[in-house]
Tab-separated table of N, CA and C in Angstrom:
chain	number	residue	atom	x	y	z
A	1	ASP	N	101.902	114.906	91.669
A	1	ASP	CA	102.443	113.643	91.718
A	1	ASP	C	101.996	112.554	90.384
A	2	GLU	N	100.795	113.359	89.953
A	2	GLU	CA	100.131	112.571	88.827
A	2	GLU	C	99.350	111.402	89.164
A	3	LYS	N	99.265	111.064	90.414
A	3	LYS	CA	98.265	110.086	91.007
A	3	LYS	C	96.908	110.524	91.406
A	4	THR	N	97.101	111.892	92.014
A	4	THR	CA	95.853	112.453	92.317
A	4	THR	C	95.754	113.722	91.803
A	5	GLY	N	96.560	114.298	91.130
A	5	GLY	CA	96.648	115.568	90.458
A	5	GLY	C	97.918	115.937	89.786
A	6	PHE	N	98.199	117.159	89.562
A	6	PHE	CA	99.430	117.597	88.932
A	6	PHE	C	100.001	118.807	89.940
A	7	LEU	N	101.260	118.612	90.222
A	7	LEU	CA	101.934	119.787	90.935
A	7	LEU	C	102.605	120.804	89.754
A	8	VAL	N	102.295	122.100	89.888
A	8	VAL	CA	102.768	123.037	89.242
A	8	VAL	C	103.334	124.129	90.086
A	9	ARG	N	104.578	124.498	89.465
A	9	ARG	CA	105.313	125.516	90.256
A	9	ARG	C	104.574	126.820	90.447
A	10	LEU	N	104.605	127.461	91.566
A	10	LEU	CA	103.993	128.962	91.780
A	10	LEU	C	104.312	129.887	90.621
A	11	HIS	N	103.220	130.451	90.104
A	11	HIS	CA	103.329	131.489	88.908
A	11	HIS	C	103.778	130.823	87.601
A	12	ASP	N	103.883	129.508	87.427
A	12	ASP	CA	104.119	128.893	86.128
A	12	ASP	C	102.649	128.777	85.477
A	13	TYR	N	102.180	129.909	85.027
A	13	TYR	CA	100.829	129.805	84.361
A	13	TYR	C	100.913	129.034	83.232
A	14	ARG	N	102.017	128.956	82.350
A	14	ARG	CA	102.023	128.328	81.091
A	14	ARG	C	101.784	126.768	81.454
A	15	LYS	N	102.532	126.053	82.455
A	15	LYS	CA	102.374	124.811	82.660
A	15	LYS	C	100.878	124.529	83.341
A	16	PHE	N	100.379	125.457	84.245
A	16	PHE	CA	99.258	125.268	84.849
A	16	PHE	C	98.212	125.122	83.618
A	17	ALA	N	98.133	126.155	82.609
A	17	ALA	CA	97.080	126.095	81.509
A	17	ALA	C	97.530	124.800	80.747
A	18	GLU	N	98.703	124.327	80.437
A	18	GLU	CA	98.839	122.888	79.937
A	18	GLU	C	98.150	121.834	80.619
A	19	LYS	N	98.308	121.761	81.853
A	19	LYS	CA	97.448	120.757	82.722
A	19	LYS	C	95.949	120.975	82.667
A	20	ILE	N	95.547	122.012	82.824
A	20	ILE	CA	94.117	122.296	82.689
A	20	ILE	C	93.626	121.841	81.195
A	21	SER	N	94.285	122.350	80.373
A	21	SER	CA	93.965	121.842	78.884
A	21	SER	C	93.889	120.427	78.595
A	22	LEU	N	95.059	119.883	79.258
A	22	LEU	CA	95.169	118.324	79.067
A	22	LEU	C	93.668	117.621	79.837
A	23	LEU	N	93.479	118.091	81.040
A	23	LEU	CA	92.288	117.521	81.669
A	23	LEU	C	91.008	117.797	80.956
A	24	CYS	N	90.770	118.921	80.307
A	24	CYS	CA	89.825	119.150	79.505
A	24	CYS	C	89.563	118.306	78.213
A	25	LYS	N	90.780	118.081	77.750
A	25	LYS	CA	90.756	117.146	76.553
A	25	LYS	C	90.644	115.639	76.880
A	26	ASN	N	91.032	115.167	78.048
A	26	ASN	CA	91.047	113.747	78.452
A	26	ASN	C	90.220	113.602	79.579
A	27	HIS	N	89.104	113.529	79.398
A	27	HIS	CA	87.840	113.326	80.305
A	27	HIS	C	88.258	112.054	81.122
A	28	GLN	N	88.791	110.909	80.467
A	28	GLN	CA	88.994	109.813	81.373
A	28	GLN	C	90.047	110.005	82.330
A	29	LEU	N	91.315	110.555	81.978
A	29	LEU	CA	92.196	110.930	83.030
A	29	LEU	C	91.683	111.994	84.239
A	30	ALA	N	90.914	112.822	83.720
A	30	ALA	CA	90.249	113.855	84.649
A	30	ALA	C	89.512	112.870	85.778
A	31	GLU	N	88.628	112.009	85.172
A	31	GLU	CA	87.714	111.143	86.033
A	31	GLU	C	88.744	110.424	86.997
A	32	GLU	N	89.862	109.714	86.429
A	32	GLU	CA	90.702	108.819	87.126
A	32	GLU	C	91.311	109.617	88.434
A	33	LEU	N	91.879	110.686	87.982
A	33	LEU	CA	92.591	111.579	89.116
A	33	LEU	C	91.385	112.095	89.986
A	34	GLY	N	90.443	112.343	89.777
A	34	GLY	CA	89.412	112.816	90.619
A	34	GLY	C	88.951	111.853	91.471
A	35	GLN	N	88.733	110.625	91.108
A	35	GLN	CA	88.434	109.389	91.927
A	35	GLN	C	89.566	109.007	93.019
A	36	LYS	N	90.612	108.962	92.259
A	36	LYS	CA	91.800	108.666	93.176
A	36	LYS	C	91.775	109.990	94.336
A	37	LEU	N	91.803	111.151	94.083
A	37	LEU	CA	91.856	112.369	94.900
A	37	LEU	C	90.830	112.084	96.167
A	38	ARG	N	89.467	111.713	95.454
A	38	ARG	CA	88.532	111.563	96.418
A	38	ARG	C	88.903	110.291	97.502
A	39	GLU	N	89.179	109.289	97.002
A	39	GLU	CA	89.545	108.057	98.014
A	39	GLU	C	90.829	108.581	98.744
A	40	TRP	N	91.846	109.360	98.310
A	40	TRP	CA	93.083	109.820	99.105
A	40	TRP	C	92.419	110.736	100.234
A	41	THR	N	91.423	111.688	100.015
A	41	THR	CA	90.953	112.474	100.787
A	41	THR	C	90.387	112.169	101.841
A	42	ILE	N	89.425	110.831	101.564
A	42	ILE	CA	88.593	110.182	102.556
A	42	ILE	C	89.466	109.379	103.550
A	43	ARG	N	90.646	108.869	102.892
A	43	ARG	CA	91.509	108.056	103.684
A	43	ARG	C	92.195	108.992	104.687
A	44	TYR	N	92.677	110.156	104.422
A	44	TYR	CA	93.612	110.982	105.076
A	44	TYR	C	92.860	112.209	105.969
A	45	HIS	N	91.592	112.548	105.587
A	45	HIS	CA	91.269	113.461	105.930
A	45	HIS	C	89.706	113.389	106.525
A	46	GLU	N	89.252	112.202	106.346
A	46	GLU	CA	87.772	111.997	106.927
A	46	GLU	C	87.786	111.972	108.310
A	47	LEU	N	86.894	112.719	109.049
A	47	LEU	CA	86.903	113.014	110.575
A	47	LEU	C	87.271	111.537	111.376
A	48	LYS	N	86.567	110.503	110.979
A	48	LYS	CA	86.831	109.311	111.882
A	48	LYS	C	88.281	108.825	111.694
A	49	ASN	N	88.951	109.193	110.540
A	49	ASN	CA	90.318	108.606	110.400
A	49	ASN	C	91.115	109.611	111.092
A	50	THR	N	90.925	110.705	110.908
A	50	THR	CA	91.865	111.738	111.393
A	50	THR	C	91.731	111.682	113.102
A	51	GLN	N	90.632	111.343	113.564
A	51	GLN	CA	90.524	111.225	115.088
A	51	GLN	C	91.484	110.087	115.490
A	52	LYS	N	91.535	109.047	114.721
A	52	LYS	CA	92.251	107.766	115.140
A	52	LYS	C	93.685	108.140	115.064
A	53	ILE	N	94.141	108.996	114.058
A	53	ILE	CA	95.578	109.405	114.127
A	53	ILE	C	96.087	110.303	115.071
A	54	LYS	N	95.078	111.212	115.467
A	54	LYS	CA	95.334	112.206	116.408
A	54	LYS	C	95.391	111.427	117.703
A	55	ARG	N	94.543	110.403	118.173
A	55	ARG	CA	94.428	109.883	119.254
A	55	ARG	C	95.827	109.025	119.565
A	56	LYS	N	96.357	108.362	118.355
A	56	LYS	CA	97.597	107.680	118.428
A	56	LYS	C	98.756	108.691	118.822
A	57	ILE	N	98.832	109.881	118.048
A	57	ILE	CA	99.657	110.703	118.283
A	57	ILE	C	99.661	111.150	119.915
A	58	TYR	N	98.615	111.520	120.459
A	58	TYR	CA	98.450	111.970	121.735
A	58	TYR	C	98.879	110.693	122.784
A	59	GLN	N	98.694	109.445	122.348
A	59	GLN	CA	99.163	108.367	123.259
A	59	GLN	C	100.446	108.389	123.262
A	60	ASP	N	101.160	108.495	122.171
A	60	ASP	CA	102.455	108.225	121.863
A	60	ASP	C	103.160	109.507	122.704
A	61	VAL	N	102.659	110.450	122.619
A	61	VAL	CA	103.321	111.722	123.442
A	61	VAL	C	103.339	111.443	124.809
A	62	LEU	N	102.156	111.044	125.209
A	62	LEU	CA	102.090	110.543	126.865
A	62	LEU	C	102.830	109.575	127.254
A	63	GLU	N	102.915	108.649	126.458
A	63	GLU	CA	103.627	107.537	126.833
A	63	GLU	C	105.282	107.964	126.966
A	64	GLU	N	105.508	108.788	126.100
A	64	GLU	CA	106.931	109.168	126.007
A	64	GLU	C	107.359	110.160	127.135
A	65	LYS	N	106.296	110.983	127.665
A	65	LYS	CA	106.361	111.849	128.670
A	65	LYS	C	106.519	111.265	130.005
A	66	ASN	N	105.728	109.914	130.148
A	66	ASN	CA	105.781	109.223	131.413
A	66	ASN	C	106.918	108.141	131.609
A	67	LYS	N	107.662	108.108	130.575
A	67	LYS	CA	109.042	107.323	130.562
A	67	LYS	C	109.958	107.830	131.688
């Protein structure tokens, strides 16, 4: 999505090499993407955050079952 990284089609080695080359040449872009990916990962995959999400899902399922 070019916010946290690049999406490349499976087996598109040429495009993959282009993106790797771009990141190697543009250290600022690599740093920015890395920082944004880190923030996204913490937000959506940190244990305390995923526990809140799972708890909400379980509560919703139980409420739906009890209707």
